[in-house]
Amino acid sequence: MLLHVSELRLVESLEGLCERILDYRIHKERTDSSRFSKEMSQTFKTLHGLVAKGVKVDLGIPHEMWDKPPAEVTQLKTQCEYLLEDNEDRIEDWYAHQQSNTDLQNYLCRQHVLSKNQQSCLDEKGERAINVEL
């Protein structure tokens, strides 16, 4: 029974995980992973402020689309879905057997998914924009 409850907790934790990525915005002025953040970029804060003061701002897209997730974020959501699907067995193995030895980021990203030359983003210091906890 305990294993079944634990598996159910994992499933519940993963449910909607990739969908939550759509809550993030892109900050093009940043160059590391912190460019993805839930807070509105300074540029859009300024633009919203101008509109609130009655200034006509034309970005070439309707105002109601300003706060929609940008293409980069929707692409991340799609990549997240593929990552979870392609590594379902590894995630289950980590959850059942490895989580006391290593965190999911190291187990999945360093040991199984990313090549050595793709791992520098895992070592970035400072604000961690996307932090996933199960």
PDB file of C-alpha atoms in Angstrom:
ATOM      1  CA  MET A   1       0.000   0.000   0.000  1.00  0.00           C
ATOM      2  CA  LEU A   2       2.814   2.436   0.863  1.00  0.00           C
ATOM      3  CA  LEU A   3       4.410   2.015  -2.576  1.00  0.00           C
ATOM      4  CA  HIS A   4       1.058   2.705  -4.257  1.00  0.00           C
ATOM      5  CA  VAL A   5       0.588   5.922  -2.242  1.00  0.00           C
ATOM      6  CA  SER A   6       4.133   6.973  -3.104  1.00  0.00           C
ATOM      7  CA  GLU A   7       3.560   6.343  -6.814  1.00  0.00           C
ATOM      8  CA  LEU A   8       0.336   8.337  -6.631  1.00  0.00           C
ATOM      9  CA  ARG A   9       2.238  11.240  -5.040  1.00  0.00           C
ATOM     10  CA  LEU A  10       4.758  11.174  -7.897  1.00  0.00           C
ATOM     11  CA  VAL A  11       1.996  11.194 -10.506  1.00  0.00           C
ATOM     12  CA  GLU A  12       0.263  14.098  -8.748  1.00  0.00           C
ATOM     13  CA  SER A  13       3.558  16.011  -8.552  1.00  0.00           C
ATOM     14  CA  LEU A  14       4.226  15.608 -12.268  1.00  0.00           C
ATOM     15  CA  GLU A  15       0.668  16.446 -13.276  1.00  0.00           C
ATOM     16  CA  GLY A  16       0.545  19.966 -14.620  1.00  0.00           C
ATOM     17  CA  LEU A  17       4.295  20.467 -14.151  1.00  0.00           C
ATOM     18  CA  CYS A  18       4.948  21.477 -17.752  1.00  0.00           C
ATOM     19  CA  GLU A  19       1.787  23.582 -17.858  1.00  0.00           C
ATOM     20  CA  ARG A  20       3.167  25.706 -14.998  1.00  0.00           C
ATOM     21  CA  ILE A  21       6.070  26.737 -17.229  1.00  0.00           C
ATOM     22  CA  LEU A  22       3.574  28.977 -19.039  1.00  0.00           C
ATOM     23  CA  ASP A  23       3.569  31.185 -15.907  1.00  0.00           C
ATOM     24  CA  TYR A  24       7.083  32.343 -16.794  1.00  0.00           C
ATOM     25  CA  ARG A  25       8.043  35.374 -18.833  1.00  0.00           C
ATOM     26  CA  ILE A  26      11.205  36.045 -20.783  1.00  0.00           C
ATOM     27  CA  HIS A  27      13.640  38.799 -19.866  1.00  0.00           C
ATOM     28  CA  LYS A  28      15.657  39.362 -23.012  1.00  0.00           C
ATOM     29  CA  GLU A  29      18.039  41.687 -21.195  1.00  0.00           C
ATOM     30  CA  ARG A  30      19.365  38.685 -19.211  1.00  0.00           C
ATOM     31  CA  THR A  31      21.650  36.040 -20.691  1.00  0.00           C
ATOM     32  CA  ASP A  32      21.557  33.124 -18.232  1.00  0.00           C
ATOM     33  CA  SER A  33      18.683  30.904 -17.127  1.00  0.00           C
ATOM     34  CA  SER A  34      17.327  33.772 -15.002  1.00  0.00           C
ATOM     35  CA  ARG A  35      15.994  35.248 -18.252  1.00  0.00           C
ATOM     36  CA  PHE A  36      12.974  33.031 -17.501  1.00  0.00           C
ATOM     37  CA  SER A  37      11.150  34.496 -14.521  1.00  0.00           C
ATOM     38  CA  LYS A  38       7.575  34.771 -13.312  1.00  0.00           C
ATOM     39  CA  GLU A  39       7.864  38.505 -12.859  1.00  0.00           C
ATOM     40  CA  MET A  40       7.048  40.849 -15.700  1.00  0.00           C
ATOM     41  CA  SER A  41      10.079  42.196 -17.541  1.00  0.00           C
ATOM     42  CA  GLN A  42      11.093  45.783 -16.888  1.00  0.00           C
ATOM     43  CA  THR A  43      10.270  46.620 -20.502  1.00  0.00           C
ATOM     44  CA  PHE A  44       6.687  45.410 -20.182  1.00  0.00           C
ATOM     45  CA  LYS A  45       6.262  47.070 -16.775  1.00  0.00           C
ATOM     46  CA  THR A  46       7.234  50.347 -18.435  1.00  0.00           C
ATOM     47  CA  LEU A  47       4.936  49.748 -21.416  1.00  0.00           C
ATOM     48  CA  HIS A  48       1.981  48.890 -19.155  1.00  0.00           C
ATOM     49  CA  GLY A  49       2.722  52.051 -17.165  1.00  0.00           C
ATOM     50  CA  LEU A  50       2.641  54.149 -20.327  1.00  0.00           C
ATOM     51  CA  VAL A  51      -0.678  52.626 -21.407  1.00  0.00           C
ATOM     52  CA  ALA A  52      -2.100  53.265 -17.923  1.00  0.00           C
ATOM     53  CA  LYS A  53      -1.166  56.941 -18.377  1.00  0.00           C
ATOM     54  CA  GLY A  54      -3.017  57.057 -21.690  1.00  0.00           C
ATOM     55  CA  VAL A  55      -0.035  56.814 -24.029  1.00  0.00           C
ATOM     56  CA  LYS A  56      -0.765  54.917 -27.251  1.00  0.00           C
ATOM     57  CA  VAL A  57       1.789  52.109 -27.555  1.00  0.00           C
ATOM     58  CA  ASP A  58       1.895  50.037 -30.754  1.00  0.00           C
ATOM     59  CA  LEU A  59       4.043  46.897 -30.644  1.00  0.00           C
ATOM     60  CA  GLY A  60       2.466  45.340 -33.698  1.00  0.00           C
ATOM     61  CA  ILE A  61       0.497  42.897 -31.556  1.00  0.00           C
ATOM     62  CA  PRO A  62      -2.829  43.429 -29.762  1.00  0.00           C
ATOM     63  CA  HIS A  63      -2.539  44.739 -26.194  1.00  0.00           C
ATOM     64  CA  GLU A  64      -4.363  41.676 -24.810  1.00  0.00           C
ATOM     65  CA  MET A  65      -1.555  39.458 -26.143  1.00  0.00           C
ATOM     66  CA  TRP A  66       1.208  41.329 -24.297  1.00  0.00           C
ATOM     67  CA  ASP A  67       0.889  39.072 -21.269  1.00  0.00           C
ATOM     68  CA  LYS A  68       0.560  35.807 -23.163  1.00  0.00           C
ATOM     69  CA  PRO A  69       3.522  33.420 -22.867  1.00  0.00           C
ATOM     70  CA  PRO A  70       6.134  34.151 -25.532  1.00  0.00           C
ATOM     71  CA  ALA A  71       7.163  31.560 -28.120  1.00  0.00           C
ATOM     72  CA  GLU A  72      10.334  30.691 -26.170  1.00  0.00           C
ATOM     73  CA  VAL A  73       8.252  29.786 -23.105  1.00  0.00           C
ATOM     74  CA  THR A  74       5.722  27.705 -25.036  1.00  0.00           C
ATOM     75  CA  GLN A  75       8.668  25.904 -26.648  1.00  0.00           C
ATOM     76  CA  LEU A  76      10.038  25.164 -23.152  1.00  0.00           C
ATOM     77  CA  LYS A  77       6.657  23.690 -22.202  1.00  0.00           C
ATOM     78  CA  THR A  78       6.786  21.395 -25.232  1.00  0.00           C
ATOM     79  CA  GLN A  79      10.364  20.369 -24.415  1.00  0.00           C
ATOM     80  CA  CYS A  80       9.296  19.666 -20.828  1.00  0.00           C
ATOM     81  CA  GLU A  81       6.523  17.369 -22.057  1.00  0.00           C
ATOM     82  CA  TYR A  82       8.960  15.470 -24.280  1.00  0.00           C
ATOM     83  CA  LEU A  83      11.504  15.248 -21.446  1.00  0.00           C
ATOM     84  CA  LEU A  84       8.949  13.781 -19.039  1.00  0.00           C
ATOM     85  CA  GLU A  85       7.603  11.366 -21.628  1.00  0.00           C
ATOM     86  CA  ASP A  86      11.031  10.193 -22.795  1.00  0.00           C
ATOM     87  CA  ASN A  87      12.346   9.778 -19.236  1.00  0.00           C
ATOM     88  CA  GLU A  88       9.309   8.477 -17.393  1.00  0.00           C
ATOM     89  CA  ASP A  89      11.078   5.272 -16.314  1.00  0.00           C
ATOM     90  CA  ARG A  90      14.166   7.167 -15.117  1.00  0.00           C
ATOM     91  CA  ILE A  91      12.054   9.589 -13.093  1.00  0.00           C
ATOM     92  CA  GLU A  92      10.175   6.689 -11.513  1.00  0.00           C
ATOM     93  CA  ASP A  93      13.495   4.959 -10.731  1.00  0.00           C
ATOM     94  CA  TRP A  94      14.866   8.126  -9.122  1.00  0.00           C
ATOM     95  CA  TYR A  95      11.689   8.584  -7.095  1.00  0.00           C
ATOM     96  CA  ALA A  96      11.614   4.989  -5.872  1.00  0.00           C
ATOM     97  CA  HIS A  97      15.331   4.297  -5.407  1.00  0.00           C
ATOM     98  CA  GLN A  98      17.660   7.268  -5.928  1.00  0.00           C
ATOM     99  CA  GLN A  99      16.197  10.383  -4.323  1.00  0.00           C
ATOM    100  CA  SER A 100      18.047   9.822  -1.046  1.00  0.00           C
ATOM    101  CA  ASN A 101      21.339   9.665  -3.012  1.00  0.00           C
ATOM    102  CA  THR A 102      20.972  12.588  -5.427  1.00  0.00           C
ATOM    103  CA  ASP A 103      18.506  15.272  -6.425  1.00  0.00           C
ATOM    104  CA  LEU A 104      16.423  14.902  -9.570  1.00  0.00           C
ATOM    105  CA  GLN A 105      18.354  17.586 -11.450  1.00  0.00           C
ATOM    106  CA  ASN A 106      21.656  15.743 -11.055  1.00  0.00           C
ATOM    107  CA  TYR A 107      20.167  12.314 -11.627  1.00  0.00           C
ATOM    108  CA  LEU A 108      18.163  13.183 -14.711  1.00  0.00           C
ATOM    109  CA  CYS A 109      20.051  16.080 -16.282  1.00  0.00           C
ATOM    110  CA  ARG A 110      23.692  15.312 -15.484  1.00  0.00           C
ATOM    111  CA  GLN A 111      23.597  11.541 -15.525  1.00  0.00           C
ATOM    112  CA  HIS A 112      21.097  10.829 -18.283  1.00  0.00           C
ATOM    113  CA  VAL A 113      19.928  13.711 -20.473  1.00  0.00           C
ATOM    114  CA  LEU A 114      22.572  16.391 -21.010  1.00  0.00           C
ATOM    115  CA  SER A 115      26.011  15.855 -22.482  1.00  0.00           C
ATOM    116  CA  LYS A 116      28.983  17.331 -20.571  1.00  0.00           C
ATOM    117  CA  ASN A 117      29.106  20.421 -22.799  1.00  0.00           C
ATOM    118  CA  GLN A 118      25.392  21.131 -22.154  1.00  0.00           C
ATOM    119  CA  GLN A 119      25.601  21.127 -18.351  1.00  0.00           C
ATOM    120  CA  SER A 120      26.951  24.622 -17.648  1.00  0.00           C
ATOM    121  CA  CYS A 121      23.431  25.959 -17.039  1.00  0.00           C
ATOM    122  CA  LEU A 122      23.154  23.579 -14.083  1.00  0.00           C
ATOM    123  CA  ASP A 123      26.064  25.337 -12.371  1.00  0.00           C
ATOM    124  CA  GLU A 124      24.814  28.918 -12.704  1.00  0.00           C
ATOM    125  CA  LYS A 125      24.832  30.918  -9.484  1.00  0.00           C
ATOM    126  CA  GLY A 126      22.393  33.562  -8.401  1.00  0.00           C
ATOM    127  CA  GLU A 127      18.661  33.584  -8.934  1.00  0.00           C
ATOM    128  CA  ARG A 128      17.354  30.232 -10.105  1.00  0.00           C
ATOM    129  CA  ALA A 129      14.519  31.097 -12.433  1.00  0.00           C
ATOM    130  CA  ILE A 130      13.006  27.668 -12.833  1.00  0.00           C
ATOM    131  CA  ASN A 131      13.262  25.478  -9.767  1.00  0.00           C
ATOM    132  CA  VAL A 132      11.307  22.254  -9.877  1.00  0.00           C
ATOM    133  CA  GLU A 133      10.624  20.369  -6.674  1.00  0.00           C
ATOM    134  CA  LEU A 134       8.774  17.095  -6.396  1.00  0.00           C
TER     135      LEU A 134
END
